[in-house]
mmCIF file of N, CA and C in Angstrom:
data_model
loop_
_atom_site.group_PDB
_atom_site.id
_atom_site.type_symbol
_atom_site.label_atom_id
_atom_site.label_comp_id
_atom_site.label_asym_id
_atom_site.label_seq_id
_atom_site.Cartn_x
_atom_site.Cartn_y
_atom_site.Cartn_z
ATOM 1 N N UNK A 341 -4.118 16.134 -3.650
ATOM 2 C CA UNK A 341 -3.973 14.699 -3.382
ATOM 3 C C UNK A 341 -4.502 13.908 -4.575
ATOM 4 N N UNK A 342 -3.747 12.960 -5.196
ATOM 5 C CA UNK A 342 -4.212 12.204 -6.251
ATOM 6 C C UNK A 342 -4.982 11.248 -5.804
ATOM 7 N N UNK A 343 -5.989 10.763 -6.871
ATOM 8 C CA UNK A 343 -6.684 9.780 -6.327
ATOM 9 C C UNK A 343 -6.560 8.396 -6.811
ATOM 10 N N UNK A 344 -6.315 7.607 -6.328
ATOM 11 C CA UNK A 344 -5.557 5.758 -6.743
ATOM 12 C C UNK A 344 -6.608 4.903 -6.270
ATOM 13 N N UNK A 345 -6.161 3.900 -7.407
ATOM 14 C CA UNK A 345 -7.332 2.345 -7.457
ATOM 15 C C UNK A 345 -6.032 1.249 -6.986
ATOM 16 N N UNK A 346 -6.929 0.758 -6.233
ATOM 17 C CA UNK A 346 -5.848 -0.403 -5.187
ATOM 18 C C UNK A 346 -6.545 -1.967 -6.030
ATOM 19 N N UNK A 347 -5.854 -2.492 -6.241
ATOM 20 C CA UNK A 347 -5.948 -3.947 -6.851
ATOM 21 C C UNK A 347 -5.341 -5.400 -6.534
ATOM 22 N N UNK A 348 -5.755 -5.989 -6.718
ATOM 23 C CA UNK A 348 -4.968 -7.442 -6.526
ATOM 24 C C UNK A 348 -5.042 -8.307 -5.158
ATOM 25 N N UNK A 349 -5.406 -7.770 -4.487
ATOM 26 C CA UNK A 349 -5.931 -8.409 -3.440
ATOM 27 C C UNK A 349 -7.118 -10.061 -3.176
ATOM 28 N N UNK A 350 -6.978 -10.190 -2.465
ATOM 29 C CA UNK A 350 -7.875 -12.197 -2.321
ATOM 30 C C UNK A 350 -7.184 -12.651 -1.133
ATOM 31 N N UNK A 351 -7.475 -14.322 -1.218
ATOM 32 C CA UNK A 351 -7.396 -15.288 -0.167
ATOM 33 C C UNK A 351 -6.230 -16.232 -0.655
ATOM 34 N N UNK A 352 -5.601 -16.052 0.299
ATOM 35 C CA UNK A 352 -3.909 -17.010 -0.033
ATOM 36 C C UNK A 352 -3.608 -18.102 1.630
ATOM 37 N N UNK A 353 -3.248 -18.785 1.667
ATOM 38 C CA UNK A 353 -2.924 -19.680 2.255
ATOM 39 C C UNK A 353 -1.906 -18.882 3.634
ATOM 40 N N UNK A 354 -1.627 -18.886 4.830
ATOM 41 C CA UNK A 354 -0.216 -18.589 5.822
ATOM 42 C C UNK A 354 0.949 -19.238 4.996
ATOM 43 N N UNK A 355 2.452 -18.411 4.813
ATOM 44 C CA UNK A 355 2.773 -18.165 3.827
ATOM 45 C C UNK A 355 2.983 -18.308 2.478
ATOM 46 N N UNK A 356 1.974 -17.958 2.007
ATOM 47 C CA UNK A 356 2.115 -17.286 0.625
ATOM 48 C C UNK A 356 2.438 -16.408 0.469
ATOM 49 N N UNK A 357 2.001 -15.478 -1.001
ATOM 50 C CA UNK A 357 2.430 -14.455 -0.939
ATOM 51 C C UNK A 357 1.145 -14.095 -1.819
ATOM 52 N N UNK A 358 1.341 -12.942 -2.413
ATOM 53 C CA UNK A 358 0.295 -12.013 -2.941
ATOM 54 C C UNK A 358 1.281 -10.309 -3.388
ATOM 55 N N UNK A 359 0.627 -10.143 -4.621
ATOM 56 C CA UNK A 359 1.343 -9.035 -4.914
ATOM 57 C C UNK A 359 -0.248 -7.577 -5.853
ATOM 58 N N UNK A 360 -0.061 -6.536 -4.562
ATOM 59 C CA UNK A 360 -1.220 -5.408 -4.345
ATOM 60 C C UNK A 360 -0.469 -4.734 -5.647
ATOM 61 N N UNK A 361 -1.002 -4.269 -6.440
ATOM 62 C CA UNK A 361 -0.969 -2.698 -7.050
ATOM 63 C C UNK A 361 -1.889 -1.648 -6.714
ATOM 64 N N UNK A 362 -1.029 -0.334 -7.036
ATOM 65 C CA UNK A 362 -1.428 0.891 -7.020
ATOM 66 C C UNK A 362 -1.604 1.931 -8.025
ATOM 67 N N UNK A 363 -2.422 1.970 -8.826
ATOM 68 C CA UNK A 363 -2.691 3.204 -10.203
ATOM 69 C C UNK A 363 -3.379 4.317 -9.862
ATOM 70 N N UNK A 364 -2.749 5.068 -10.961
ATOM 71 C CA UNK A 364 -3.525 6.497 -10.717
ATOM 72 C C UNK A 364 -4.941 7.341 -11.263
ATOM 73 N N UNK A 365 -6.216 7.268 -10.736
ATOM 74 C CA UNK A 365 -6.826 7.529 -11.519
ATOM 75 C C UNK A 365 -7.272 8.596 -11.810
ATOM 76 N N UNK A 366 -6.927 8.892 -13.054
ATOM 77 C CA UNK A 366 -7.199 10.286 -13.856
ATOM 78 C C UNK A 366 -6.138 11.148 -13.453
ATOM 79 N N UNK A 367 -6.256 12.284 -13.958
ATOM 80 C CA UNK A 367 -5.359 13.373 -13.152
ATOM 81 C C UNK A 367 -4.217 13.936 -15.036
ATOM 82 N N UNK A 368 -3.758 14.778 -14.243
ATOM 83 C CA UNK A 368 -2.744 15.147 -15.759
ATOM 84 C C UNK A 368 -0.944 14.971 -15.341
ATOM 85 N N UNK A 369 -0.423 15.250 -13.898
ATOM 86 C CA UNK A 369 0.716 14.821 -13.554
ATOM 87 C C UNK A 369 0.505 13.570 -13.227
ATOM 88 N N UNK A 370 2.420 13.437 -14.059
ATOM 89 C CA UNK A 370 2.946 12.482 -13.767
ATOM 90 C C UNK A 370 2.814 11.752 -12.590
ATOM 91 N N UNK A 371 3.030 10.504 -12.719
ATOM 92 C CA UNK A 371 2.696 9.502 -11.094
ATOM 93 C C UNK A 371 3.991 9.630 -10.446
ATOM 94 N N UNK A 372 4.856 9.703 -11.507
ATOM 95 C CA UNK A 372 6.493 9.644 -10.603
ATOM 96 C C UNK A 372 7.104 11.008 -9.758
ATOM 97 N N UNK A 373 5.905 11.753 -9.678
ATOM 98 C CA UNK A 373 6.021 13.051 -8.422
ATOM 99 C C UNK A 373 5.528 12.606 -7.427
ATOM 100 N N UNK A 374 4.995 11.843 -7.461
ATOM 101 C CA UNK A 374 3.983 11.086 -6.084
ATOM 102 C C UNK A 374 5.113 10.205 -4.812
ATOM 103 N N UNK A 375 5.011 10.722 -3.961
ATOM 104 C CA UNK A 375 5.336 10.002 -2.740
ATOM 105 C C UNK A 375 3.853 9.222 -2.730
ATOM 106 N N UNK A 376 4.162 7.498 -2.402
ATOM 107 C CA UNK A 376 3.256 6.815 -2.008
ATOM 108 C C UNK A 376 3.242 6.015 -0.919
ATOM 109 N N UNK A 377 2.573 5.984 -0.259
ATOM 110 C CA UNK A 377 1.944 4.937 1.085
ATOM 111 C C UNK A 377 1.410 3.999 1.081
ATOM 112 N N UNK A 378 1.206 2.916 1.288
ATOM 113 C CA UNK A 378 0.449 1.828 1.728
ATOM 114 C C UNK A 378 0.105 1.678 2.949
ATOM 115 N N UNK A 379 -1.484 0.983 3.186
ATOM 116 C CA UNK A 379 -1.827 1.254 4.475
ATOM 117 C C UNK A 379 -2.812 0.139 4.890
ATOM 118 N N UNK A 380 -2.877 -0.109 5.956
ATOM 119 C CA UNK A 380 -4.099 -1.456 5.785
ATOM 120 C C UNK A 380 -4.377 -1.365 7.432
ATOM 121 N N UNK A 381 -5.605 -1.960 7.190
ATOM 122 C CA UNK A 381 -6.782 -1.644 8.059
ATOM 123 C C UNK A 381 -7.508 -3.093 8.442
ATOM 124 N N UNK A 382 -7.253 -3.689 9.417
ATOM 125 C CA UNK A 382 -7.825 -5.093 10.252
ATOM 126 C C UNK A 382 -8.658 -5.275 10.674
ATOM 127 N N UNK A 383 -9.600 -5.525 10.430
ATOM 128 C CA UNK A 383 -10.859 -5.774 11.437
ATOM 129 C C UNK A 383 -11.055 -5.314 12.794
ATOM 130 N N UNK A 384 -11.771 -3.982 13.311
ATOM 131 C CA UNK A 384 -11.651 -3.359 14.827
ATOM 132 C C UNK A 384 -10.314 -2.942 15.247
ATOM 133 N N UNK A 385 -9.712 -2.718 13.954
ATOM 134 C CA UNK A 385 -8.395 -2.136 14.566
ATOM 135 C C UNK A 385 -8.329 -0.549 13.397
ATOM 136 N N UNK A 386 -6.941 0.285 14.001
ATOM 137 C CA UNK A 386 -7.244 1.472 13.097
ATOM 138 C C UNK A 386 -6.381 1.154 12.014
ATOM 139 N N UNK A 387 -6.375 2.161 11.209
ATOM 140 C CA UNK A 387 -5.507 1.825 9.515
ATOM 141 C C UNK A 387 -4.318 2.336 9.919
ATOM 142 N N UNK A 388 -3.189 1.096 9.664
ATOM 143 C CA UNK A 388 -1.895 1.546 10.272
ATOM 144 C C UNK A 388 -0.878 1.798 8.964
ATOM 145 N N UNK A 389 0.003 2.202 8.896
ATOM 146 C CA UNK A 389 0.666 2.252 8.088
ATOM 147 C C UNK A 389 1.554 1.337 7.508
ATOM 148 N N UNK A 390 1.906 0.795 5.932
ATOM 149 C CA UNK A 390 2.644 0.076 5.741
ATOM 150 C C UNK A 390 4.003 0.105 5.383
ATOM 151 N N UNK A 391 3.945 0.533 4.161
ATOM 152 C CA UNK A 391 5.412 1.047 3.568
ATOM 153 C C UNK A 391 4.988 2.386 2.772
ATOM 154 N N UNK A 392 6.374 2.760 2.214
ATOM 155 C CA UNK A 392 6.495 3.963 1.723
ATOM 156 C C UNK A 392 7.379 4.178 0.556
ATOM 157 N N UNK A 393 7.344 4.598 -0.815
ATOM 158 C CA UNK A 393 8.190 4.845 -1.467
ATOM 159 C C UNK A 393 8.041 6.044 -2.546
ATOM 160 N N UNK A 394 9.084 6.876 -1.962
ATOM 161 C CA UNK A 394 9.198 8.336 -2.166
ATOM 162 C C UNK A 394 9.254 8.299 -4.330
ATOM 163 N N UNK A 395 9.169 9.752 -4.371
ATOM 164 C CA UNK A 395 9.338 9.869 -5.838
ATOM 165 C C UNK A 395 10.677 9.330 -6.834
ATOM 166 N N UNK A 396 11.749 9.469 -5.434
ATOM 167 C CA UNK A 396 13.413 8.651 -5.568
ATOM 168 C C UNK A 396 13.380 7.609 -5.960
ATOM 169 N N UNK A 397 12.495 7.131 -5.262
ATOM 170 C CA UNK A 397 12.230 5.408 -5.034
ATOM 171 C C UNK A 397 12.919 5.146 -3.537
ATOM 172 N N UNK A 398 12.938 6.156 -2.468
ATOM 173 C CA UNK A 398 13.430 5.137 -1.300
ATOM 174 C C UNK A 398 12.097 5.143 -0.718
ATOM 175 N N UNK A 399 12.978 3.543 -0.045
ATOM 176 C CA UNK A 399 11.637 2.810 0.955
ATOM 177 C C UNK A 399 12.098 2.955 1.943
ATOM 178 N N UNK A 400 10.760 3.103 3.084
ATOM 179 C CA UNK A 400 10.595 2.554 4.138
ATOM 180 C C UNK A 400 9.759 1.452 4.580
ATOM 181 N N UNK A 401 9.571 1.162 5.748
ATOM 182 C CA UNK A 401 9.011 -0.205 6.311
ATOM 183 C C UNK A 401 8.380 -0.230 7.335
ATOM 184 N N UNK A 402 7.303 -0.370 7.619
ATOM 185 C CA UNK A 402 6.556 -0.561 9.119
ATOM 186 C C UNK A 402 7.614 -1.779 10.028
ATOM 187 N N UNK A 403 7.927 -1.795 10.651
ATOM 188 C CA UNK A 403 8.441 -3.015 11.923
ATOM 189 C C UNK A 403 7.879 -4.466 11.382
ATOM 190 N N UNK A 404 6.528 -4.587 11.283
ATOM 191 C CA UNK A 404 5.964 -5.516 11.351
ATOM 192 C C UNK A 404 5.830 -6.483 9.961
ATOM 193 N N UNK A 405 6.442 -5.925 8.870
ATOM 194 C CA UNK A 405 6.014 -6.139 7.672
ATOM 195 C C UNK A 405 7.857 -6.154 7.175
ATOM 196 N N UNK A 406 8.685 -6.048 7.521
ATOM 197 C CA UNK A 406 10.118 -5.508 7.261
ATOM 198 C C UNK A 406 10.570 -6.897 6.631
ATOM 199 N N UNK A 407 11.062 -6.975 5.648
ATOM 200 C CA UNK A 407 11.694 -8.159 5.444
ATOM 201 C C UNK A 407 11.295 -9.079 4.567
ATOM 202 N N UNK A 408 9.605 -8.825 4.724
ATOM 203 C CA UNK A 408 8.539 -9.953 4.187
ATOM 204 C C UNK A 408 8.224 -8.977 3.009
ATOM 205 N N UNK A 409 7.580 -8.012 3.038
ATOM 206 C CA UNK A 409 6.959 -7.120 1.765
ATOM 207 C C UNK A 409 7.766 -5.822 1.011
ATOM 208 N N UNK A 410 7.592 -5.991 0.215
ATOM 209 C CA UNK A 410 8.723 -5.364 -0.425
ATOM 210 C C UNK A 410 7.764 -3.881 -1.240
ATOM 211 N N UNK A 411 7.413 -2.702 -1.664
ATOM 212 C CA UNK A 411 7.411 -1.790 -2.251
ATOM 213 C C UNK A 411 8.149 -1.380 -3.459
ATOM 214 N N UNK A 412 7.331 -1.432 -4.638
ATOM 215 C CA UNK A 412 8.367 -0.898 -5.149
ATOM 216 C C UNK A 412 7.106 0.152 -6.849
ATOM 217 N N UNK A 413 7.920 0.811 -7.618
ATOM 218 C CA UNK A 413 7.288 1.955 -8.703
ATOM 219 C C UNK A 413 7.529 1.125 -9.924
ATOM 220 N N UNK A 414 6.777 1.660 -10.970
ATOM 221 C CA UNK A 414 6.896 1.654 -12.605
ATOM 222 C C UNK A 414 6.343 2.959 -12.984
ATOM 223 N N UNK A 415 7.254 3.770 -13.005
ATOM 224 C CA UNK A 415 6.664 5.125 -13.579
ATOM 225 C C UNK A 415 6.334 5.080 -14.851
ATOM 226 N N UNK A 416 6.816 4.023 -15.897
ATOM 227 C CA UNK A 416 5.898 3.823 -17.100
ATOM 228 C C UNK A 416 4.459 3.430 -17.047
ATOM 229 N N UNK A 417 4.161 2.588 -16.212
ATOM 230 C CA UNK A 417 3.466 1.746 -16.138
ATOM 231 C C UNK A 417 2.422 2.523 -15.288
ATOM 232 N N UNK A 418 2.729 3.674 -14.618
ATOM 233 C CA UNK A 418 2.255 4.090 -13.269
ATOM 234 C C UNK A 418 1.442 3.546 -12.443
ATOM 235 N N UNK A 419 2.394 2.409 -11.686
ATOM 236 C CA UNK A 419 1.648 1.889 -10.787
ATOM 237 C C UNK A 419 2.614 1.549 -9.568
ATOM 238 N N UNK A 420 2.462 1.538 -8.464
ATOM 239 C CA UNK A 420 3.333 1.115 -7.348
ATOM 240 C C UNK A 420 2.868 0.086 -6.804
ATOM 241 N N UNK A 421 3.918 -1.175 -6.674
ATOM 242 C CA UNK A 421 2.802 -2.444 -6.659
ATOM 243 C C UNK A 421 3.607 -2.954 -4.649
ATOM 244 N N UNK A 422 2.896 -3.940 -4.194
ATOM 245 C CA UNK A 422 3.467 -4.450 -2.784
ATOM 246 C C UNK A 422 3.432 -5.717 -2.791
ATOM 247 N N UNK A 423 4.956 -6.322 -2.839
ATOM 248 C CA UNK A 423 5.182 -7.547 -3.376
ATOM 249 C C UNK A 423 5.104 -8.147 -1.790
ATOM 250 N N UNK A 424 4.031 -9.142 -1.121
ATOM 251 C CA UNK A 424 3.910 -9.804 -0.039
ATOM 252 C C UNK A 424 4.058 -10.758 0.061
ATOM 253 N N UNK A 425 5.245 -11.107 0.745
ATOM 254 C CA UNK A 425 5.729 -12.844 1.060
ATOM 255 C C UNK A 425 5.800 -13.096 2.614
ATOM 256 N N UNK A 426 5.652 -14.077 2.917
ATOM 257 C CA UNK A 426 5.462 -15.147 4.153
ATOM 258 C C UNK A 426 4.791 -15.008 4.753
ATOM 259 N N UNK A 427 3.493 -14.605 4.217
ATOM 260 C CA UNK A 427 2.481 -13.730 4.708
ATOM 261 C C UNK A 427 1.341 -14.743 6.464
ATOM 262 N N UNK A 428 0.943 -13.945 6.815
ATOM 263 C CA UNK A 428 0.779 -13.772 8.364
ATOM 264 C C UNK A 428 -1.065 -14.228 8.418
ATOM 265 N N UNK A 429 -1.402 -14.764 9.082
ATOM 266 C CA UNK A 429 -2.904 -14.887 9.353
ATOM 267 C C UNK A 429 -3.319 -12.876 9.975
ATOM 268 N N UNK A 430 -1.875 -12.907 10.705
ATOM 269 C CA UNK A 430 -2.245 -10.812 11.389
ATOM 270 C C UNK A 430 -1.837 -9.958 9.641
ATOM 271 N N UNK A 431 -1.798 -10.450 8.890
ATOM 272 C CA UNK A 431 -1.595 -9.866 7.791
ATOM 273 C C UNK A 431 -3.071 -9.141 6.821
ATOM 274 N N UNK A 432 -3.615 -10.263 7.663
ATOM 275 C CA UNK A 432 -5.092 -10.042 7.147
ATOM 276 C C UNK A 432 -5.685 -9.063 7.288
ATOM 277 N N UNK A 433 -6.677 -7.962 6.223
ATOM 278 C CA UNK A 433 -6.607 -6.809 6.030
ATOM 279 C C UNK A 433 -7.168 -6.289 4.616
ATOM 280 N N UNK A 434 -7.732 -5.137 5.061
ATOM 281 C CA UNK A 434 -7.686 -4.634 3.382
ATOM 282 C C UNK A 434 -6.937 -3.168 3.646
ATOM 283 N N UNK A 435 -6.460 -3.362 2.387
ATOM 284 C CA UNK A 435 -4.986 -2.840 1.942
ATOM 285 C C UNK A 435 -5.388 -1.434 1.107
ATOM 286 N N UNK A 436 -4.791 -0.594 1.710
ATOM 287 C CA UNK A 436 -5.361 0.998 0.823
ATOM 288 C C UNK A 436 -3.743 1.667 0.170
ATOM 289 N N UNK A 437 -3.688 2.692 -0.897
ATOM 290 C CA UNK A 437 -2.595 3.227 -1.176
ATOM 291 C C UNK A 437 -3.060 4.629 -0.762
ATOM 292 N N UNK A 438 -2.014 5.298 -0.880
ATOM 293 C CA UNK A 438 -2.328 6.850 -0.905
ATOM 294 C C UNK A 438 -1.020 7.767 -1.299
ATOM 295 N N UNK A 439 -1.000 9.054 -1.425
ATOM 296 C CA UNK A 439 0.168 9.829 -1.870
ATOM 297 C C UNK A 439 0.194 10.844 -0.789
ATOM 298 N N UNK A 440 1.779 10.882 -0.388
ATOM 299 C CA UNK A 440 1.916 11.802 0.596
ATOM 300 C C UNK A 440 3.065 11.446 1.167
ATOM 301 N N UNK A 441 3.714 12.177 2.291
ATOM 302 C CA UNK A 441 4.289 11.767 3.051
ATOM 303 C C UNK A 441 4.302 11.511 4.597
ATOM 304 N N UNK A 442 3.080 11.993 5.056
ATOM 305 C CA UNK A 442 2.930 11.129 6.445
ATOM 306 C C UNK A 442 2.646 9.907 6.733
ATOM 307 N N UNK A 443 2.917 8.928 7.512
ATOM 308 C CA UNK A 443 2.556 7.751 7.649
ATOM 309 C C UNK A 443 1.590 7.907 9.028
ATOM 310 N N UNK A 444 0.935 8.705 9.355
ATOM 311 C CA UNK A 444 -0.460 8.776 10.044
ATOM 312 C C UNK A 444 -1.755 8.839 9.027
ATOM 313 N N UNK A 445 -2.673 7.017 9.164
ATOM 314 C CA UNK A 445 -3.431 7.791 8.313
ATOM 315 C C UNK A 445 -4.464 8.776 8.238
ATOM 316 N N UNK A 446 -4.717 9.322 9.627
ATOM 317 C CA UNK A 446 -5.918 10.456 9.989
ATOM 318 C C UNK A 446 -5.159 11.510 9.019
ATOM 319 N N UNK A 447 -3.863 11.228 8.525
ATOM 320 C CA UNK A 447 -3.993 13.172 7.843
ATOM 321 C C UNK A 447 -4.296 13.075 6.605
ATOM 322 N N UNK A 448 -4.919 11.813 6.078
ATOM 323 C CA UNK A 448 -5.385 11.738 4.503
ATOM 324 C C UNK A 448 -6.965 11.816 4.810
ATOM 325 N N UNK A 449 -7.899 12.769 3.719
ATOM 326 C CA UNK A 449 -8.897 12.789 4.208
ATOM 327 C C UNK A 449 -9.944 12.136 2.777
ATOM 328 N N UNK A 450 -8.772 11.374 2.195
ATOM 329 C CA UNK A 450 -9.239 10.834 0.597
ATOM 330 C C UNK A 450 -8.853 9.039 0.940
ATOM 331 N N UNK A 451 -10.297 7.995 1.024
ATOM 332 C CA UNK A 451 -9.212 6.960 0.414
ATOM 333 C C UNK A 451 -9.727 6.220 -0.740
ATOM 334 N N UNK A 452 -9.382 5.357 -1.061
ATOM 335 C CA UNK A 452 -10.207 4.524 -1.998
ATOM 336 C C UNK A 452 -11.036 3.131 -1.678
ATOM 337 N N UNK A 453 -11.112 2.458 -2.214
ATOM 338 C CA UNK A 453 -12.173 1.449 -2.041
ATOM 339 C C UNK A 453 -11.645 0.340 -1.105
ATOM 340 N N UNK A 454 -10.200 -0.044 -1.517
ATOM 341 C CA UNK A 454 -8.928 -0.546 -1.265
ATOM 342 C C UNK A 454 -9.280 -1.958 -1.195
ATOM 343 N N UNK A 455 -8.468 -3.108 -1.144
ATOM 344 C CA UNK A 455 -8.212 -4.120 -1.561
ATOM 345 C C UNK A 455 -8.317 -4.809 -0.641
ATOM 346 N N UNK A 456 -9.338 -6.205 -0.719
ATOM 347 C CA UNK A 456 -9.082 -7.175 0.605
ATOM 348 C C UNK A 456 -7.872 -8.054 0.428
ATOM 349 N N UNK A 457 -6.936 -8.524 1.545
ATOM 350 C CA UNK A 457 -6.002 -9.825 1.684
ATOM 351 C C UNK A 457 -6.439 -10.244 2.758
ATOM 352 N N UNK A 458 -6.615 -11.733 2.570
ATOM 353 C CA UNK A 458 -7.246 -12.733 3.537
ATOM 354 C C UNK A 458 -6.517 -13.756 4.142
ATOM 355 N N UNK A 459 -5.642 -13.658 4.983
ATOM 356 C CA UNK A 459 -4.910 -14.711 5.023
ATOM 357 C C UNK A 459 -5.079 -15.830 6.267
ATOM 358 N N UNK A 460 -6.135 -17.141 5.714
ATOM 359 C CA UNK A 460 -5.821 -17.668 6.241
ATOM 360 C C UNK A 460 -6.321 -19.378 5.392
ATOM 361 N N UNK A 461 -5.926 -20.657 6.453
ATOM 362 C CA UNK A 461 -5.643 -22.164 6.002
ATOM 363 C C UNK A 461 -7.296 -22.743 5.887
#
């Protein structure tokens, strides 16, 4: 399991937007073998899953987030960033990445520090 620094996160207004990155830290493979996850975690609630975008580049989408946040890679750049628009006061959260392909997060037993988003007026 690689290990990633989550960034970009703060306090934005009900809709705004806000845009998370994901880098890789250290390691000797490439980032663009990495299936990645996004995941975020609410206050007294558990860390649910967000989106997903495979080494292909296909995405998926949690229900709740579909439409509004977008996923996407720079394998130059190696970073997978989460472009968030019309964003939600229930949006509020800090925001973790990870590599893999389950979207349960009990089967990752690595996370990082991960990123606060605050959303509210």
């Amino acid at each position: 399991q690689v290990q990633l620094v989550e960034s970009g996160g703060g306090l934005v207004q009900p809709g705004g937007s806000l845009r998370l990155s994901c880098s890789k830290s250290g390691g000797i493979f490439s980032f663009s073998i990495y299936d990645i996850l996004w995941f975020r975690q609410a206050p007294g609630k558990q860390r649910e899953w967000v989106a997903s975008i495979r080494s292909d580049g296909t995405t998926t989408y949690a229900n709740s987030v579909k439409g509004r946040f977008t996923i996407s890679r720079d394998n130059v750049k190696n970073t997978v960033d989460l472009q968030m628009n019309s964003l939600e006061p229930e949006d509020t959260a800090v925001y973790y990445c990870n590599s893999g392909r389950s979207v349960v997060a009990e089967s990752y037993s690595w996370w990082g520090q991960g990123t606060q988003v605050t959303v509210s007026s």
